Amino acid sequence: MNLVPDVDYRTRLPGGQHWSLRLRRGASLTLIAEEPGCNVGLLLYSAEQPLERLNLPDTLKCQHTFHLGRGHCLYSDMGRVLASIVEDDCGGHDAVGGNLGPGHFEAKGWRRIRYQQGRNERTQSGHESVLIELAKYGLGLADLSANLNLFSKLAVDEQGRLRYLPDHCAAGDRVTLRFELDVLVMLHTCPHPLDPSPDYPHRGVKIELGTLPPPDRTDVCLSHCAENARGFDNNRLYLLGQ
Amino acid sequence: MNAPSPAQDTAPMPPLARHLIEAGDHFIGRLQQGQRLRIVDLEGNQAADTLFYNACDVAERYSAVDTVREQGSLYLTTGSVLRSTLNRPMLRIVDDSCGRHDTLGGACSSESNTVRYALDRRHMHSCRDNWMLAIAHHPEYGLTKRDIGHNINFFMNVPVTPEGGLDFAEGISGPGKYVELVSEMDVVVLISNCPQLNNPCSGFDPTPIELLIWRH
Ligand SMILES: [Zn+2]
C-alpha cells in the first residue's frame, strides 16, 4: 500500500502563526518540522456539522494509548474517524498539554512582543490562535476542545507526573494525516505550553497538501486494532448513499 | 437491589442539600462561590462523570488539559485545582478519601461504545446520553451539545503506564469513599452517574452516589 501522498500544494506556516482549511475526505496533510522542538496545535471539526469534533479522550481510550503516532486514528465524539496518522517520524504526540495561553507569558518569563514592535514576529498564544480560527466558522470558546500537540511529547511517571521532553522532535520530522471525512482543520505553530525555552521560540513547519487512496483492510490505521475497524465501519454507515 | 443507605455525615454542620443519584441518572444544579460539594461513592467502585461550567457564562467550562498541565500531573486528588478553558480556577479539591480520580478517559457514549466494544452496543445507556437528557430537560442553564467537553471521572482509575499505555483498571474506591470540593466561582454542576456495563470499572454493577452541599 503506497502511503506517499500525491502532493498538490506546498506552503509554510512560520512559528507562532495559525491557519485553518476545510479538507475533503481523501485529502492528506503532511507537516514537516523546520527546526528541533517544533509544536503544531491541531483541532478537527466535521465540516458538515461542526458539533461533531475531535474527541481526544475517546481517541486515547479506543486505542488504549496515552501517546498518538503512526497507525492511530483521530476520533470524533460520534464514534467516527475524522483523520488517521498514516506516516509519522516522530510519534508520542501529546494529547493532554493543551494550548499556550496569554497567562503563561509572565509565568514563563517570556517577552510579550506586540505587533507594533515585532510585526509578524509578534508572540501569539495558541489559545488566542484557536479562538481566531474558530470565529471564522461561527464557532467560539464553547467549541474549544482539547487539542493535539503534534511533534511534542510528555512523559508520565508512575505517580502520573508529567515531564516535557524538549529534544523530542528533530528538524525534518514528518507527520502525515489522511482525512477520512470532510473536516475543518485548525492549526497553529505556537510553542507548547510546557516548552522550557528561555524565550518564546518561533519554529515553523512546511505543509504539503495532497491526496491518498482510501484505506483497505491492510491499512496501517484501519488494521491497527479491532476498535479502528469498527470506527471505519461507523464512517461507512455515515457515508451510505454518497 | 437493596435501597441505598445515605452517606455517613461526618461534618459538624448539617448540609444545605443532599441528593441521591442512582446509577444511570443525572444531576444538574448550581453551586455558589465558596460552597462545598461532597460526592460520595455509596457502595464503591462507581464512576461519577462530572462537568463544571462558569454559571455566568457557560462557554467557559472545566478543562481537563488546563487542569493537568498546570498541576503537572494526570490524576486529581486533594489539592488539585480544577481549571477552566480560560485557565482560571473553578473549584479546589479539599478532601479525598479515595486518593485518585481520572480526568483523561472521558465519558462513555453510545457512539464510543460501538467502537470500544461492539457495533451492537449502541443502544446501551451511557453518560453522554445522560447529559443530553439533562440539558434537554433543563434549558434554563443554556447548555447544548457544543458545551459538552472533556470531563472528570470521580472515583475512576485510568492509570497510564510509563510506556504510554492506557488502562481501565479495577476501581480504587470503596463503599462510603468521597471527594470534597470548594467552588472558586459560581458554577453549574452536571453529573452523570455512570451506567457503564461494558468494562470492569464498576464490577459490572453500577451503584448510587450521593451529593452533599454545605454553605462553606
Ligand atoms: Zn459512563
CSV table of C-alpha atoms and ligand atoms in Angstrom, one decimal:
chain,number,residue,atom,x,y,z
A,1,MET,CA,0.0,0.0,0.0
A,2,ASN,CA,1.5,3.3,-1.1
A,3,LEU,CA,1.2,5.8,1.7
A,4,VAL,CA,3.1,8.5,-0.1
A,5,PRO,CA,0.6,11.2,-1.0
A,6,ASP,CA,0.2,12.8,-4.3
A,7,VAL,CA,1.2,16.3,-3.4
A,8,ASP,CA,-0.7,19.1,-5.0
A,9,TYR,CA,0.2,22.1,-2.9
A,10,ARG,CA,3.1,23.2,-0.7
A,11,THR,CA,3.2,26.1,1.8
A,12,ARG,CA,4.8,27.0,5.0
A,13,LEU,CA,3.5,28.1,8.4
A,14,PRO,CA,6.1,30.2,10.3
A,15,GLY,CA,6.4,29.8,14.0
A,16,GLY,CA,3.8,31.5,16.2
A,17,GLN,CA,1.1,31.6,13.5
A,18,HIS,CA,-2.3,30.0,12.8
A,19,TRP,CA,-4.2,28.6,9.9
A,20,SER,CA,-7.4,26.7,9.0
A,21,LEU,CA,-8.8,24.9,6.0
A,22,ARG,CA,-11.6,22.6,5.0
A,23,LEU,CA,-10.1,19.4,3.7
A,24,ARG,CA,-12.1,16.7,1.9
A,25,ARG,CA,-12.2,13.0,2.6
A,26,GLY,CA,-9.2,11.5,0.9
A,27,ALA,CA,-7.0,14.6,1.3
A,28,SER,CA,-3.7,14.3,3.0
A,29,LEU,CA,-1.8,16.9,5.1
A,30,THR,CA,1.9,16.4,5.8
A,31,LEU,CA,3.7,18.6,8.4
A,32,ILE,CA,7.4,18.8,8.3
A,33,ALA,CA,9.3,20.3,11.3
A,34,GLU,CA,11.7,23.0,10.2
A,35,GLU,CA,13.6,23.0,13.5
A,36,PRO,CA,14.0,20.8,16.5
A,37,GLY,CA,11.3,21.4,19.2
A,38,CYS,CA,8.5,22.3,16.8
A,39,ASN,CA,4.9,22.2,18.0
A,40,VAL,CA,1.7,22.1,16.0
A,41,GLY,CA,-1.6,22.6,17.9
A,42,LEU,CA,-4.3,20.7,15.9
A,43,LEU,CA,-8.1,20.7,16.2
A,44,LEU,CA,-10.6,19.0,13.9
A,45,TYR,CA,-14.3,19.5,13.3
A,46,SER,CA,-16.7,17.9,10.9
A,47,ALA,CA,-17.1,20.3,8.0
A,48,GLU,CA,-20.7,19.2,7.6
A,49,GLN,CA,-21.7,19.5,11.3
A,50,PRO,CA,-19.1,21.2,13.5
A,51,LEU,CA,-20.9,20.0,16.6
A,52,GLU,CA,-19.0,16.8,15.8
A,53,ARG,CA,-15.4,17.3,16.7
A,54,LEU,CA,-12.1,15.7,17.6
A,55,ASN,CA,-12.5,14.0,21.0
A,56,LEU,CA,-9.1,13.1,22.5
A,57,PRO,CA,-10.5,11.1,25.5
A,58,ASP,CA,-12.3,8.8,23.0
A,59,THR,CA,-9.2,8.8,20.8
A,60,LEU,CA,-6.9,7.7,23.6
A,61,LYS,CA,-9.2,5.1,25.2
A,62,CYS,CA,-10.4,3.5,22.0
A,63,GLN,CA,-6.7,2.7,21.2
A,64,HIS,CA,-5.5,2.1,24.8
A,65,THR,CA,-2.8,4.7,24.4
A,66,PHE,CA,-1.6,7.9,26.0
A,67,HIS,CA,0.6,8.9,23.1
A,68,LEU,CA,-0.5,9.1,19.5
A,69,GLY,CA,1.5,8.1,16.4
A,70,ARG,CA,1.6,6.1,13.2
A,71,GLY,CA,-1.4,3.7,12.9
A,72,HIS,CA,-3.6,5.7,15.2
A,73,CYS,CA,-6.9,7.2,14.3
A,74,LEU,CA,-8.3,10.6,15.5
A,75,TYR,CA,-11.9,10.1,16.6
A,76,SER,CA,-14.8,12.4,16.8
A,77,ASP,CA,-17.2,12.4,19.7
A,78,MET,CA,-19.7,10.5,17.5
A,79,GLY,CA,-17.6,7.3,17.2
A,80,ARG,CA,-16.2,8.2,13.7
A,81,VAL,CA,-12.7,8.5,12.4
A,82,LEU,CA,-12.0,12.1,11.3
A,83,ALA,CA,-8.4,11.5,10.3
A,84,SER,CA,-5.7,8.9,10.5
A,85,ILE,CA,-1.9,9.2,11.2
A,86,VAL,CA,-0.6,7.3,8.2
A,87,GLU,CA,3.1,8.3,8.4
A,88,ASP,CA,5.0,9.7,11.3
A,89,ASP,CA,8.7,10.1,12.0
A,90,CYS,CA,8.2,11.5,15.5
A,91,GLY,CA,5.5,9.6,17.5
A,92,GLY,CA,4.5,10.2,21.1
A,93,HIS,CA,2.3,13.2,20.2
A,94,ASP,CA,0.8,14.9,23.2
A,95,ALA,CA,-3.0,14.9,23.9
A,96,VAL,CA,-3.1,16.5,27.4
A,97,GLY,CA,-0.9,19.6,27.3
A,98,GLY,CA,-3.5,21.9,25.8
A,99,ASN,CA,-2.6,25.4,24.5
A,100,LEU,CA,-0.2,28.1,25.4
A,101,GLY,CA,-2.4,30.8,27.0
A,102,PRO,CA,-1.9,34.6,27.4
A,103,GLY,CA,-1.4,34.0,31.1
A,104,HIS,CA,1.7,31.8,30.5
A,105,PHE,CA,4.0,34.6,29.2
A,106,GLU,CA,4.6,36.3,32.5
A,107,ALA,CA,4.9,33.0,34.4
A,108,LYS,CA,7.5,31.7,31.9
A,109,GLY,CA,9.4,35.0,31.7
A,110,TRP,CA,8.7,35.2,28.0
A,111,ARG,CA,8.6,38.7,26.5
A,112,ARG,CA,5.3,39.6,25.0
A,113,ILE,CA,6.1,41.2,21.7
A,114,ARG,CA,3.2,43.2,20.2
A,115,TYR,CA,2.6,43.8,16.5
A,116,GLN,CA,3.8,47.5,16.8
A,117,GLN,CA,7.2,46.2,18.0
A,118,GLY,CA,7.6,42.9,16.3
A,119,ARG,CA,5.4,43.0,13.2
A,120,ASN,CA,4.9,39.3,12.2
A,121,GLU,CA,7.5,38.1,14.8
A,122,ARG,CA,4.9,39.0,17.4
A,123,THR,CA,4.3,36.4,20.1
A,124,GLN,CA,0.9,34.9,19.8
A,125,SER,CA,-0.7,32.4,22.1
A,126,GLY,CA,-2.1,29.1,20.9
A,127,HIS,CA,-5.3,29.8,22.8
A,128,GLU,CA,-6.0,33.0,21.0
A,129,SER,CA,-4.9,31.5,17.7
A,130,VAL,CA,-7.5,28.8,18.0
A,131,LEU,CA,-10.2,31.4,19.0
A,132,ILE,CA,-9.3,33.4,15.9
A,133,GLU,CA,-9.7,30.4,13.6
A,134,LEU,CA,-12.9,29.2,15.3
A,135,ALA,CA,-14.5,32.6,14.9
A,136,LYS,CA,-14.1,32.3,11.1
A,137,TYR,CA,-16.6,29.5,11.1
A,138,GLY,CA,-19.1,31.0,13.6
A,139,LEU,CA,-17.5,28.9,16.4
A,140,GLY,CA,-16.2,30.2,19.7
A,141,LEU,CA,-15.0,29.4,23.2
A,142,ALA,CA,-17.8,26.8,23.8
A,143,ASP,CA,-16.4,24.9,20.8
A,144,LEU,CA,-12.9,24.8,22.1
A,145,SER,CA,-12.0,21.2,22.8
A,146,ALA,CA,-8.7,19.6,23.9
A,147,ASN,CA,-6.1,20.0,21.1
A,148,LEU,CA,-3.5,17.6,19.9
A,149,ASN,CA,0.1,18.9,20.1
A,150,LEU,CA,1.9,17.2,17.2
A,151,PHE,CA,5.7,16.9,17.5
A,152,SER,CA,5.6,17.4,21.3
A,153,LYS,CA,5.8,14.6,23.8
A,154,LEU,CA,5.1,14.4,27.5
A,155,ALA,CA,6.4,11.6,29.6
A,156,VAL,CA,4.4,10.3,32.6
A,157,ASP,CA,5.8,8.5,35.7
A,158,GLU,CA,4.1,6.0,38.0
A,159,GLN,CA,2.5,8.8,40.0
A,160,GLY,CA,1.1,10.5,36.9
A,161,ARG,CA,3.6,13.4,36.9
A,162,LEU,CA,4.2,14.9,33.5
A,163,ARG,CA,7.5,15.9,32.0
A,164,TYR,CA,8.0,17.7,28.8
A,165,LEU,CA,10.7,16.2,26.6
A,166,PRO,CA,12.5,19.2,24.9
A,167,ASP,CA,14.5,17.2,22.3
A,168,HIS,CA,11.7,15.0,21.1
A,169,CYS,CA,11.2,16.4,17.6
A,170,ALA,CA,14.1,16.7,15.1
A,171,ALA,CA,14.4,19.0,12.2
A,172,GLY,CA,12.9,17.3,9.2
A,173,ASP,CA,10.5,15.1,11.1
A,174,ARG,CA,7.3,14.5,9.1
A,175,VAL,CA,3.7,13.6,10.1
A,176,THR,CA,1.1,12.7,7.5
A,177,LEU,CA,-2.6,12.8,8.3
A,178,ARG,CA,-5.2,11.3,5.9
A,179,PHE,CA,-8.7,12.7,6.2
A,180,GLU,CA,-11.5,10.1,6.4
A,181,LEU,CA,-14.4,12.6,6.4
A,182,ASP,CA,-14.8,16.2,5.3
A,183,VAL,CA,-13.1,18.1,8.1
A,184,LEU,CA,-12.3,21.6,9.2
A,185,VAL,CA,-8.7,21.6,10.2
A,186,MET,CA,-7.3,24.3,12.6
A,187,LEU,CA,-3.5,24.5,13.1
A,188,HIS,CA,-1.2,26.8,15.0
A,189,THR,CA,2.6,26.8,15.4
A,190,CYS,CA,2.7,28.5,18.8
A,191,PRO,CA,5.0,26.8,21.3
A,192,HIS,CA,3.9,24.0,23.6
A,193,PRO,CA,2.8,25.5,26.9
A,194,LEU,CA,5.4,23.4,28.8
A,195,ASP,CA,8.3,24.4,26.4
A,196,PRO,CA,11.2,25.5,28.7
A,197,SER,CA,12.9,27.7,26.2
A,198,PRO,CA,14.3,30.9,27.8
A,199,ASP,CA,12.3,33.0,25.4
A,200,TYR,CA,9.3,32.5,23.0
A,201,PRO,CA,10.6,30.2,20.2
A,202,HIS,CA,9.4,30.8,16.6
A,203,ARG,CA,9.6,27.4,15.0
A,204,GLY,CA,7.8,26.9,11.7
A,205,VAL,CA,6.6,23.9,9.7
A,206,LYS,CA,6.4,23.1,6.0
A,207,ILE,CA,3.0,21.9,4.8
A,208,GLU,CA,2.2,19.6,1.9
A,209,LEU,CA,-1.4,19.0,0.8
A,210,GLY,CA,-2.4,16.2,-1.5
A,211,THR,CA,-4.4,13.1,-1.8
A,212,LEU,CA,-4.2,9.4,-0.7
A,213,PRO,CA,-6.3,6.4,-1.8
A,214,PRO,CA,-9.0,5.2,0.7
A,215,PRO,CA,-7.8,2.7,3.3
A,216,ASP,CA,-8.2,-1.0,2.6
A,217,ARG,CA,-8.3,-3.9,5.1
A,218,THR,CA,-4.5,-3.9,5.3
A,219,ASP,CA,-4.2,-0.2,6.0
A,220,VAL,CA,-1.9,0.7,8.9
A,221,CYS,CA,-4.6,2.6,10.8
A,222,LEU,CA,-7.7,0.5,9.9
A,223,SER,CA,-5.9,-2.7,10.9
A,224,HIS,CA,-4.2,-1.3,13.9
A,225,CYS,CA,-6.9,-2.7,16.3
A,226,ALA,CA,-10.4,-4.1,16.2
A,227,GLU,CA,-11.6,-0.8,17.5
A,228,ASN,CA,-10.3,1.1,14.5
A,229,ALA,CA,-12.0,-1.4,12.1
A,230,ARG,CA,-15.3,-0.6,13.9
A,231,GLY,CA,-14.5,3.2,13.7
A,232,PHE,CA,-14.2,2.8,9.9
A,233,ASP,CA,-17.5,0.8,9.9
A,234,ASN,CA,-19.1,3.8,11.6
A,235,ASN,CA,-17.7,6.0,8.8
A,236,ARG,CA,-19.1,3.7,6.2
A,237,LEU,CA,-22.6,4.0,7.8
A,238,TYR,CA,-22.3,7.8,7.8
A,239,LEU,CA,-21.3,7.8,4.1
A,240,LEU,CA,-24.1,5.5,2.9
A,241,GLY,CA,-25.8,7.0,-0.1
A,242,GLN,CA,-22.9,9.2,-1.1
B,1,MET,CA,-31.3,-4.3,44.7
B,2,ASN,CA,-31.4,-3.0,48.2
B,3,ALA,CA,-32.4,0.6,48.8
B,4,PRO,CA,-29.2,2.7,49.1
B,5,SER,CA,-28.3,3.9,52.5
B,6,PRO,CA,-27.5,7.6,52.9
B,7,ALA,CA,-23.9,8.6,53.4
B,8,GLN,CA,-22.4,8.9,56.9
B,9,ASP,CA,-22.4,12.7,57.6
B,10,THR,CA,-19.1,13.3,59.4
B,11,ALA,CA,-19.1,17.1,59.0
B,12,PRO,CA,-20.2,19.2,62.0
B,13,MET,CA,-22.8,21.2,60.1
B,14,PRO,CA,-25.9,19.7,58.5
B,15,PRO,CA,-25.8,20.1,54.7
B,16,LEU,CA,-27.9,22.6,52.9
B,17,ALA,CA,-28.9,20.0,50.5
B,18,ARG,CA,-28.4,16.3,49.7
B,19,HIS,CA,-29.2,14.5,46.5
B,20,LEU,CA,-29.2,10.8,45.8
B,21,ILE,CA,-28.3,9.9,42.2
B,22,GLU,CA,-29.0,6.3,41.2
B,23,ALA,CA,-26.8,4.6,38.6
B,24,GLY,CA,-27.7,5.9,35.2
B,25,ASP,CA,-29.4,9.0,36.5
B,26,HIS,CA,-28.1,12.6,36.3
B,27,PHE,CA,-27.9,15.8,38.3
B,28,ILE,CA,-27.7,19.4,37.2
B,29,GLY,CA,-27.6,22.3,39.6
B,30,ARG,CA,-25.8,25.4,40.8
B,31,LEU,CA,-23.0,25.8,43.4
B,32,GLN,CA,-22.2,29.3,44.7
B,33,GLN,CA,-18.7,30.5,45.1
B,34,GLY,CA,-17.4,29.2,48.5
B,35,GLN,CA,-19.9,26.4,48.7
B,36,ARG,CA,-18.7,22.9,49.4
B,37,LEU,CA,-19.7,19.8,47.5
B,38,ARG,CA,-19.1,16.3,48.6
B,39,ILE,CA,-19.7,13.4,46.2
B,40,VAL,CA,-20.0,10.1,48.0
B,41,ASP,CA,-19.5,6.7,46.3
B,42,LEU,CA,-22.1,4.9,48.4
B,43,GLU,CA,-21.3,1.3,47.5
B,44,GLY,CA,-17.9,1.7,46.0
B,45,ASN,CA,-16.3,1.4,42.5
B,46,GLN,CA,-18.8,3.7,40.9
B,47,ALA,CA,-17.8,6.5,38.4
B,48,ALA,CA,-19.3,10.0,38.7
B,49,ASP,CA,-18.8,11.6,35.3
B,50,THR,CA,-18.8,15.3,36.0
B,51,LEU,CA,-18.7,18.6,34.2
B,52,PHE,CA,-18.5,22.2,35.6
B,53,TYR,CA,-19.4,25.5,33.9
B,54,ASN,CA,-19.0,29.1,34.9
B,55,ALA,CA,-22.6,29.9,35.9
B,56,CYS,CA,-22.3,33.4,34.5
B,57,ASP,CA,-21.1,32.2,31.1
B,58,VAL,CA,-21.3,28.5,30.3
B,59,ALA,CA,-19.0,28.9,27.3
B,60,GLU,CA,-16.2,28.8,30.0
B,61,ARG,CA,-16.1,25.3,31.4
B,62,TYR,CA,-14.0,22.7,33.0
B,63,SER,CA,-10.8,22.0,31.0
B,64,ALA,CA,-9.0,18.7,31.7
B,65,VAL,CA,-6.0,19.8,29.7
B,66,ASP,CA,-5.5,23.1,31.5
B,67,THR,CA,-6.1,21.3,34.9
B,68,VAL,CA,-3.5,18.5,34.3
B,69,ARG,CA,-0.9,20.8,32.7
B,70,GLU,CA,-1.0,23.4,35.5
B,71,GLN,CA,-0.7,20.8,38.2
B,72,GLY,CA,1.9,18.8,36.2
B,73,SER,CA,0.1,15.6,36.9
B,74,LEU,CA,-2.6,13.4,35.3
B,75,TYR,CA,-4.6,12.4,38.4
B,76,LEU,CA,-6.8,14.5,40.6
B,77,THR,CA,-6.8,14.4,44.4
B,78,THR,CA,-6.7,16.8,47.5
B,79,GLY,CA,-5.0,20.0,46.4
B,80,SER,CA,-5.9,19.7,42.8
B,81,VAL,CA,-7.3,23.0,41.3
B,82,LEU,CA,-9.9,22.3,38.6
B,83,ARG,CA,-9.3,24.9,35.9
B,84,SER,CA,-11.4,26.3,33.1
B,85,THR,CA,-11.0,26.7,29.3
B,86,LEU,CA,-9.7,30.2,30.2
B,87,ASN,CA,-7.2,28.5,32.6
B,88,ARG,CA,-8.9,30.0,35.6
B,89,PRO,CA,-9.5,28.2,38.9
B,90,MET,CA,-13.1,26.9,39.1
B,91,LEU,CA,-13.0,24.5,42.1
B,92,ARG,CA,-10.5,23.0,44.5
B,93,ILE,CA,-10.4,19.5,45.9
B,94,VAL,CA,-10.1,19.9,49.6
B,95,ASP,CA,-10.7,16.4,50.8
B,96,ASP,CA,-10.5,13.0,49.2
B,97,SER,CA,-10.8,9.6,50.9
B,98,CYS,CA,-10.4,7.8,47.6
B,99,GLY,CA,-6.9,9.1,46.6
B,100,ARG,CA,-7.1,9.4,42.8
B,101,HIS,CA,-9.6,10.5,40.2
B,102,ASP,CA,-9.4,10.3,36.4
B,103,THR,CA,-9.8,13.2,34.0
B,104,LEU,CA,-8.2,11.6,31.0
B,105,GLY,CA,-10.6,8.8,30.0
B,106,GLY,CA,-13.7,11.0,29.2
B,107,ALA,CA,-17.3,9.8,29.4
B,108,CYS,CA,-18.9,6.8,27.9
B,109,SER,CA,-21.3,7.4,25.0
B,110,SER,CA,-23.4,5.1,22.8
B,111,GLU,CA,-21.2,6.1,19.9
B,112,SER,CA,-17.9,5.4,21.5
B,113,ASN,CA,-19.3,2.1,22.9
B,114,THR,CA,-19.7,0.9,19.3
B,115,VAL,CA,-16.0,1.5,18.7
B,116,ARG,CA,-14.7,0.2,22.1
B,117,TYR,CA,-16.9,-2.9,22.5
B,118,ALA,CA,-19.1,-3.8,19.5
B,119,LEU,CA,-21.3,-2.1,16.9
B,120,ASP,CA,-24.5,-3.6,18.6
B,121,ARG,CA,-23.8,-1.9,21.9
B,122,ARG,CA,-25.2,1.4,20.6
B,123,HIS,CA,-28.5,1.1,22.4
B,124,MET,CA,-26.8,0.7,25.9
B,125,HIS,CA,-27.3,3.6,28.3
B,126,SER,CA,-24.3,6.0,28.5
B,127,CYS,CA,-23.1,9.1,30.3
B,128,ARG,CA,-23.2,11.3,27.3
B,129,ASP,CA,-26.9,10.3,26.6
B,130,ASN,CA,-27.5,11.1,30.3
B,131,TRP,CA,-26.0,14.6,29.9
B,132,MET,CA,-28.1,15.1,26.7
B,133,LEU,CA,-31.3,14.3,28.7
B,134,ALA,CA,-30.2,16.6,31.5
B,135,ILE,CA,-29.6,19.6,29.2
B,136,ALA,CA,-32.8,18.9,27.2
B,137,HIS,CA,-34.8,18.9,30.4
B,138,HIS,CA,-33.1,22.0,31.8
B,139,PRO,CA,-32.9,24.6,29.1
B,140,GLU,CA,-32.6,27.3,31.9
B,141,TYR,CA,-28.9,26.5,32.1
B,142,GLY,CA,-28.3,27.4,28.4
B,143,LEU,CA,-26.3,24.2,27.7
B,144,THR,CA,-26.2,22.5,24.4
B,145,LYS,CA,-24.1,19.7,22.9
B,146,ARG,CA,-21.4,22.2,22.0
B,147,ASP,CA,-20.8,22.7,25.7
B,148,ILE,CA,-20.2,19.1,26.5
B,149,GLY,CA,-16.5,18.8,26.9
B,150,HIS,CA,-13.7,16.7,28.5
B,151,ASN,CA,-14.9,15.7,32.0
B,152,ILE,CA,-13.8,14.3,35.3
B,153,ASN,CA,-14.5,10.7,36.3
B,154,PHE,CA,-14.6,10.9,40.1
B,155,PHE,CA,-13.7,7.5,41.7
B,156,MET,CA,-12.4,6.1,38.5
B,157,ASN,CA,-8.9,4.7,37.9
B,158,VAL,CA,-7.3,5.1,34.5
B,159,PRO,CA,-3.6,4.5,35.0
B,160,VAL,CA,-1.1,5.5,32.3
B,161,THR,CA,2.0,3.3,32.2
B,162,PRO,CA,5.4,4.8,31.8
B,163,GLU,CA,5.5,3.2,28.3
B,164,GLY,CA,2.4,5.3,27.4
B,165,GLY,CA,-0.3,2.6,27.6
B,166,LEU,CA,-3.7,3.4,29.0
B,167,ASP,CA,-5.6,1.0,31.1
B,168,PHE,CA,-9.1,1.0,32.7
B,169,ALA,CA,-8.2,-0.6,35.9
B,170,GLU,CA,-10.2,-2.0,38.8
B,171,GLY,CA,-11.5,0.8,40.9
B,172,ILE,CA,-9.6,2.0,43.9
B,173,SER,CA,-12.7,3.4,45.5
B,174,GLY,CA,-14.8,1.7,48.1
B,175,PRO,CA,-18.1,2.0,50.0
B,176,GLY,CA,-18.5,5.4,51.5
B,177,LYS,CA,-15.4,7.0,50.0
B,178,TYR,CA,-15.9,10.6,49.0
B,179,VAL,CA,-14.3,13.6,47.4
B,180,GLU,CA,-15.0,17.1,48.5
B,181,LEU,CA,-14.7,20.3,46.5
B,182,VAL,CA,-14.9,24.1,47.2
B,183,SER,CA,-16.1,26.3,44.5
B,184,GLU,CA,-14.0,29.3,43.5
B,185,MET,CA,-16.7,30.8,41.3
B,186,ASP,CA,-20.5,30.3,40.8
B,187,VAL,CA,-20.7,27.1,38.8
B,188,VAL,CA,-23.2,24.8,37.2
B,189,VAL,CA,-22.6,21.1,38.1
B,190,LEU,CA,-23.6,18.4,35.6
B,191,ILE,CA,-23.1,14.8,36.7
B,192,SER,CA,-23.9,11.5,35.0
B,193,ASN,CA,-23.8,8.6,37.5
B,194,CYS,CA,-22.2,6.2,35.0
B,195,PRO,CA,-24.4,3.2,33.8
B,196,GLN,CA,-21.4,1.5,32.1
B,197,LEU,CA,-21.9,-2.3,31.9
B,198,ASN,CA,-19.1,-3.0,29.4
B,199,ASN,CA,-16.0,-2.5,31.5
B,200,PRO,CA,-15.0,-3.7,34.9
B,201,CYS,CA,-14.7,-0.2,36.5
B,202,SER,CA,-17.9,-0.7,38.4
B,203,GLY,CA,-17.7,-4.5,38.7
B,204,PHE,CA,-20.5,-4.6,36.1
B,205,ASP,CA,-22.9,-3.4,38.8
B,206,PRO,CA,-23.4,0.4,38.7
B,207,THR,CA,-24.5,1.8,42.1
B,208,PRO,CA,-25.8,5.1,43.5
B,209,ILE,CA,-23.8,8.1,44.6
B,210,GLU,CA,-24.9,11.0,46.9
B,211,LEU,CA,-24.2,14.7,46.8
B,212,LEU,CA,-24.0,16.8,50.0
B,213,ILE,CA,-23.7,20.6,49.7
B,214,TRP,CA,-22.7,23.0,52.5
B,215,ARG,CA,-22.7,26.8,52.5
B,216,HIS,CA,-19.0,27.0,53.4
C,1,ZN,ZN,-20.2,6.4,31.7
